[in-house]
Amino acid sequence: MTFPNAANGMKKIYVAEILALVAALCTGLMLIITAFTLSSAQSLNISGALTGGIFLLFFGLGAFVLLVLALIFNMIGIASAKKDETGEKKNFATAFICVICSICCSVLGGIFASSVPFLGTLLNTAGRLLDLFATYFILYGVADFAEKLGQTELAAKAKAMVIKLCILYCVSIVFNTLFSFLSAKIGMIIAVIFSLVVIVFSVMYYILYLRIIKEARDTFANS
């Protein structure tokens, strides 16, 4: 038994997560540069503020492009993997729906961010939760394919990884949501710390996720 579409899908998802990881690192650099730029502006260091602004634009645009590419690769990978699903378990098909709904929530969250901040924050939080659900179904989809191939160790790893990733992602969501609600009431230093905590947990999430996706990619490709 082979799953060529699942193997190809894992390759795309792996690329997507690498791009997302680099985007997260770019976002972290953006936060540091933002703090430096504001500090330079307050101390009337015009050249420092201008340099910071240029780097901020560069990393901001880079992070945006990487995230868009990551989303495209992720959707292509999930769509490919779901072609090999048979029977009642449609984990990748469900993950694909979760990703679509997440995009809708994120777009609506961006639209309402300025006019109705509370609603915008709720929609963005819902989008992140849907991303978490998508990860859950992807990992259980990996476990299902692994079990069919007799790779019980990979299946167990994928299911165990769900708990670890859920904890990391939920902590990230909590800090991000708190930052969204309290950003107008807290100082810049605290805001940067909040955001950096989110970045750190996000990077840990991507690294763990990449490990299991890489193993699944190699296992399915060699089956």
Short mmCIF file of C-alpha atoms in Angstrom, two decimals:
data_model
loop_
_atom_site.label_atom_id
_atom_site.label_comp_id
_atom_site.label_asym_id
_atom_site.label_seq_id
_atom_site.Cartn_x
_atom_site.Cartn_y
_atom_site.Cartn_z
CA MET A 1 0.00 0.00 0.00
CA THR A 2 1.34 3.40 -1.00
CA PHE A 3 0.11 6.97 -0.57
CA PRO A 4 1.82 9.06 -3.27
CA ASN A 5 -0.53 12.01 -2.87
CA ALA A 6 0.00 12.05 0.90
CA ALA A 7 3.78 11.92 0.38
CA ASN A 8 3.59 14.85 -2.04
CA GLY A 9 1.29 16.68 0.34
CA MET A 10 3.73 16.27 3.23
CA LYS A 11 6.48 17.79 1.10
CA LYS A 12 4.33 20.87 0.45
CA ILE A 13 3.27 21.18 4.09
CA TYR A 14 6.91 20.87 5.18
CA VAL A 15 7.90 23.75 2.89
CA ALA A 16 4.92 25.75 4.17
CA GLU A 17 5.99 25.34 7.79
CA ILE A 18 9.59 26.35 7.03
CA LEU A 19 8.30 29.51 5.37
CA ALA A 20 6.02 30.17 8.35
CA LEU A 21 8.93 29.68 10.75
CA VAL A 22 11.09 32.20 8.87
CA ALA A 23 8.12 34.60 8.83
CA ALA A 24 7.80 34.24 12.61
CA LEU A 25 11.50 35.06 13.01
CA CYS A 26 11.07 38.11 10.75
CA THR A 27 8.16 39.23 12.92
CA GLY A 28 10.35 38.92 16.01
CA LEU A 29 12.99 41.10 14.37
CA MET A 30 10.27 43.58 13.46
CA LEU A 31 9.31 43.93 17.13
CA ILE A 32 12.90 44.61 18.14
CA ILE A 33 13.33 47.11 15.30
CA THR A 34 10.04 48.81 16.25
CA ALA A 35 11.24 49.33 19.81
CA PHE A 36 14.58 50.69 18.49
CA THR A 37 12.84 53.01 16.01
CA LEU A 38 10.48 54.46 18.61
CA SER A 39 13.35 54.90 21.05
CA SER A 40 15.38 56.73 18.38
CA ALA A 41 12.43 58.94 17.48
CA GLN A 42 11.86 59.89 21.12
CA SER A 43 15.54 60.79 21.54
CA LEU A 44 15.42 62.77 18.26
CA ASN A 45 17.88 60.42 16.59
CA ILE A 46 16.58 61.00 13.07
CA SER A 47 19.10 58.80 11.25
CA GLY A 48 18.46 55.91 13.67
CA ALA A 49 14.71 56.27 13.31
CA LEU A 50 14.98 56.40 9.50
CA THR A 51 17.22 53.31 9.39
CA GLY A 52 14.86 51.46 11.70
CA GLY A 53 11.91 52.42 9.52
CA ILE A 54 13.60 51.05 6.40
CA PHE A 55 14.44 47.74 8.09
CA LEU A 56 10.92 47.59 9.53
CA LEU A 57 9.43 47.92 6.05
CA PHE A 58 11.83 45.30 4.66
CA PHE A 59 11.13 42.66 7.34
CA GLY A 60 7.41 43.48 7.41
CA LEU A 61 7.05 42.97 3.67
CA GLY A 62 9.20 39.84 3.84
CA ALA A 63 7.09 38.34 6.63
CA PHE A 64 3.88 39.07 4.70
CA VAL A 65 5.14 37.47 1.48
CA LEU A 66 6.43 34.42 3.37
CA LEU A 67 3.11 33.94 5.17
CA VAL A 68 1.16 34.16 1.91
CA LEU A 69 3.47 31.59 0.29
CA ALA A 70 3.21 29.37 3.39
CA LEU A 71 -0.57 29.50 3.20
CA ILE A 72 -0.56 28.57 -0.49
CA PHE A 73 1.86 25.65 0.00
CA ASN A 74 -0.10 24.45 3.04
CA MET A 75 -3.41 24.42 1.17
CA ILE A 76 -1.87 22.65 -1.84
CA GLY A 77 -0.30 20.06 0.48
CA ILE A 78 -3.51 19.38 2.38
CA ALA A 79 -5.51 19.19 -0.85
CA SER A 80 -3.01 16.69 -2.24
CA ALA A 81 -2.94 14.50 0.90
CA LYS A 82 -6.75 14.27 1.13
CA LYS A 83 -6.85 12.56 -2.27
CA ASP A 84 -5.47 9.39 -0.65
CA GLU A 85 -8.05 9.34 2.14
CA THR A 86 -10.56 6.50 2.02
CA GLY A 87 -13.27 5.33 4.37
CA GLU A 88 -14.95 7.42 7.04
CA LYS A 89 -11.81 9.17 8.30
CA LYS A 90 -11.37 12.38 6.32
CA ASN A 91 -8.84 14.20 8.47
CA PHE A 92 -7.11 16.12 5.71
CA ALA A 93 -10.43 17.07 4.11
CA THR A 94 -11.57 18.46 7.47
CA ALA A 95 -8.24 20.26 7.90
CA PHE A 96 -8.74 21.90 4.50
CA ILE A 97 -12.15 23.23 5.58
CA CYS A 98 -10.62 24.55 8.82
CA VAL A 99 -7.96 26.43 6.86
CA ILE A 100 -10.57 28.02 4.59
CA CYS A 101 -12.67 29.10 7.59
CA SER A 102 -9.53 30.42 9.30
CA ILE A 103 -8.75 32.60 6.29
CA CYS A 104 -12.29 33.99 6.32
CA CYS A 105 -12.08 34.80 10.05
CA SER A 106 -8.69 36.46 9.65
CA VAL A 107 -9.87 38.60 6.72
CA LEU A 108 -13.00 39.67 8.60
CA GLY A 109 -10.91 40.28 11.71
CA GLY A 110 -8.69 42.62 9.72
CA ILE A 111 -11.72 44.45 8.32
CA PHE A 112 -13.25 45.03 11.76
CA ALA A 113 -9.92 45.66 13.55
CA SER A 114 -10.29 49.45 13.37
CA SER A 115 -14.06 49.97 13.40
CA VAL A 116 -15.00 47.29 15.95
CA PRO A 117 -11.77 46.25 17.74
CA PHE A 118 -13.48 43.79 20.09
CA LEU A 119 -15.11 41.92 17.19
CA GLY A 120 -11.89 42.04 15.19
CA THR A 121 -9.96 40.48 18.07
CA LEU A 122 -12.57 37.74 18.51
CA LEU A 123 -12.52 36.91 14.80
CA ASN A 124 -8.71 36.79 14.73
CA THR A 125 -8.72 34.54 17.79
CA ALA A 126 -11.29 32.29 16.11
CA GLY A 127 -9.01 32.14 13.06
CA ARG A 128 -6.07 31.03 15.20
CA LEU A 129 -8.19 28.36 16.88
CA LEU A 130 -9.23 27.07 13.48
CA ASP A 131 -5.55 26.89 12.52
CA LEU A 132 -5.02 24.76 15.62
CA PHE A 133 -7.91 22.49 14.61
CA ALA A 134 -6.34 22.17 11.15
CA THR A 135 -3.06 21.08 12.75
CA TYR A 136 -4.96 18.57 14.89
CA PHE A 137 -6.60 16.96 11.87
CA ILE A 138 -3.37 17.00 9.84
CA LEU A 139 -1.52 15.12 12.58
CA TYR A 140 -4.34 12.61 12.99
CA GLY A 141 -4.35 12.24 9.21
CA VAL A 142 -0.63 11.47 9.38
CA ALA A 143 -1.31 8.93 12.14
CA ASP A 144 -4.03 7.29 10.06
CA PHE A 145 -1.79 6.88 7.01
CA ALA A 146 1.06 5.66 9.23
CA GLU A 147 -1.13 3.00 10.81
CA LYS A 148 -2.20 1.76 7.39
CA LEU A 149 1.47 1.44 6.46
CA GLY A 150 2.23 -0.42 9.68
CA GLN A 151 4.31 2.50 10.98
CA THR A 152 2.87 2.40 14.48
CA GLU A 153 5.75 4.39 15.98
CA LEU A 154 5.13 7.35 13.66
CA ALA A 155 1.39 7.13 14.36
CA ALA A 156 2.02 7.27 18.12
CA LYS A 157 4.41 10.21 17.71
CA ALA A 158 1.88 12.16 15.63
CA LYS A 159 -0.88 11.67 18.20
CA ALA A 160 1.43 12.54 21.10
CA MET A 161 2.59 15.66 19.28
CA VAL A 162 -1.00 16.94 19.17
CA ILE A 163 -1.00 17.57 22.93
CA LYS A 164 2.35 19.39 22.90
CA LEU A 165 1.37 21.60 19.98
CA CYS A 166 -2.04 22.36 21.49
CA ILE A 167 -0.40 23.59 24.71
CA LEU A 168 2.12 25.78 22.86
CA TYR A 169 -0.48 27.18 20.48
CA CYS A 170 -3.05 27.87 23.21
CA VAL A 171 -0.47 29.76 25.30
CA SER A 172 0.43 31.75 22.19
CA ILE A 173 -3.25 32.55 21.54
CA VAL A 174 -3.80 33.66 25.16
CA PHE A 175 -0.83 36.06 25.10
CA ASN A 176 -1.77 37.36 21.66
CA THR A 177 -5.39 37.96 22.68
CA LEU A 178 -4.34 39.69 25.90
CA PHE A 179 -2.01 41.90 23.88
CA SER A 180 -4.85 42.80 21.49
CA PHE A 181 -7.17 43.80 24.33
CA LEU A 182 -4.56 45.58 26.46
CA SER A 183 -2.29 47.10 23.83
CA ALA A 184 -3.79 50.57 24.31
CA LYS A 185 -3.35 50.42 28.10
CA ILE A 186 0.18 49.04 28.47
CA GLY A 187 3.53 50.61 27.75
CA MET A 188 5.68 49.90 24.72
CA ILE A 189 8.20 47.77 26.64
CA ILE A 190 5.48 45.49 28.05
CA ALA A 191 3.81 45.32 24.64
CA VAL A 192 7.08 44.20 23.03
CA ILE A 193 7.60 41.59 25.78
CA PHE A 194 4.08 40.23 25.23
CA SER A 195 4.68 40.00 21.50
CA LEU A 196 8.10 38.36 21.90
CA VAL A 197 6.57 35.71 24.16
CA VAL A 198 4.09 34.94 21.37
CA ILE A 199 6.96 34.70 18.86
CA VAL A 200 8.98 32.37 21.10
CA PHE A 201 6.06 29.98 21.57
CA SER A 202 5.28 30.15 17.85
CA VAL A 203 8.87 29.23 16.94
CA MET A 204 8.80 26.29 19.38
CA TYR A 205 5.51 25.20 17.80
CA TYR A 206 6.90 25.32 14.26
CA ILE A 207 10.07 23.42 15.19
CA LEU A 208 8.15 20.56 16.82
CA TYR A 209 5.62 20.48 13.99
CA LEU A 210 8.38 20.43 11.37
CA ARG A 211 10.00 17.40 13.01
CA ILE A 212 6.88 15.24 12.74
CA ILE A 213 6.00 16.48 9.24
CA LYS A 214 9.55 15.71 8.04
CA GLU A 215 9.35 12.20 9.44
CA ALA A 216 5.95 11.67 7.81
CA ARG A 217 7.26 13.04 4.51
CA ASP A 218 10.22 10.64 4.49
CA THR A 219 8.13 7.65 5.63
CA PHE A 220 5.39 8.13 3.03
CA ALA A 221 7.90 8.80 0.25
CA ASN A 222 9.75 5.55 0.99
CA SER A 223 6.64 3.38 1.43
#
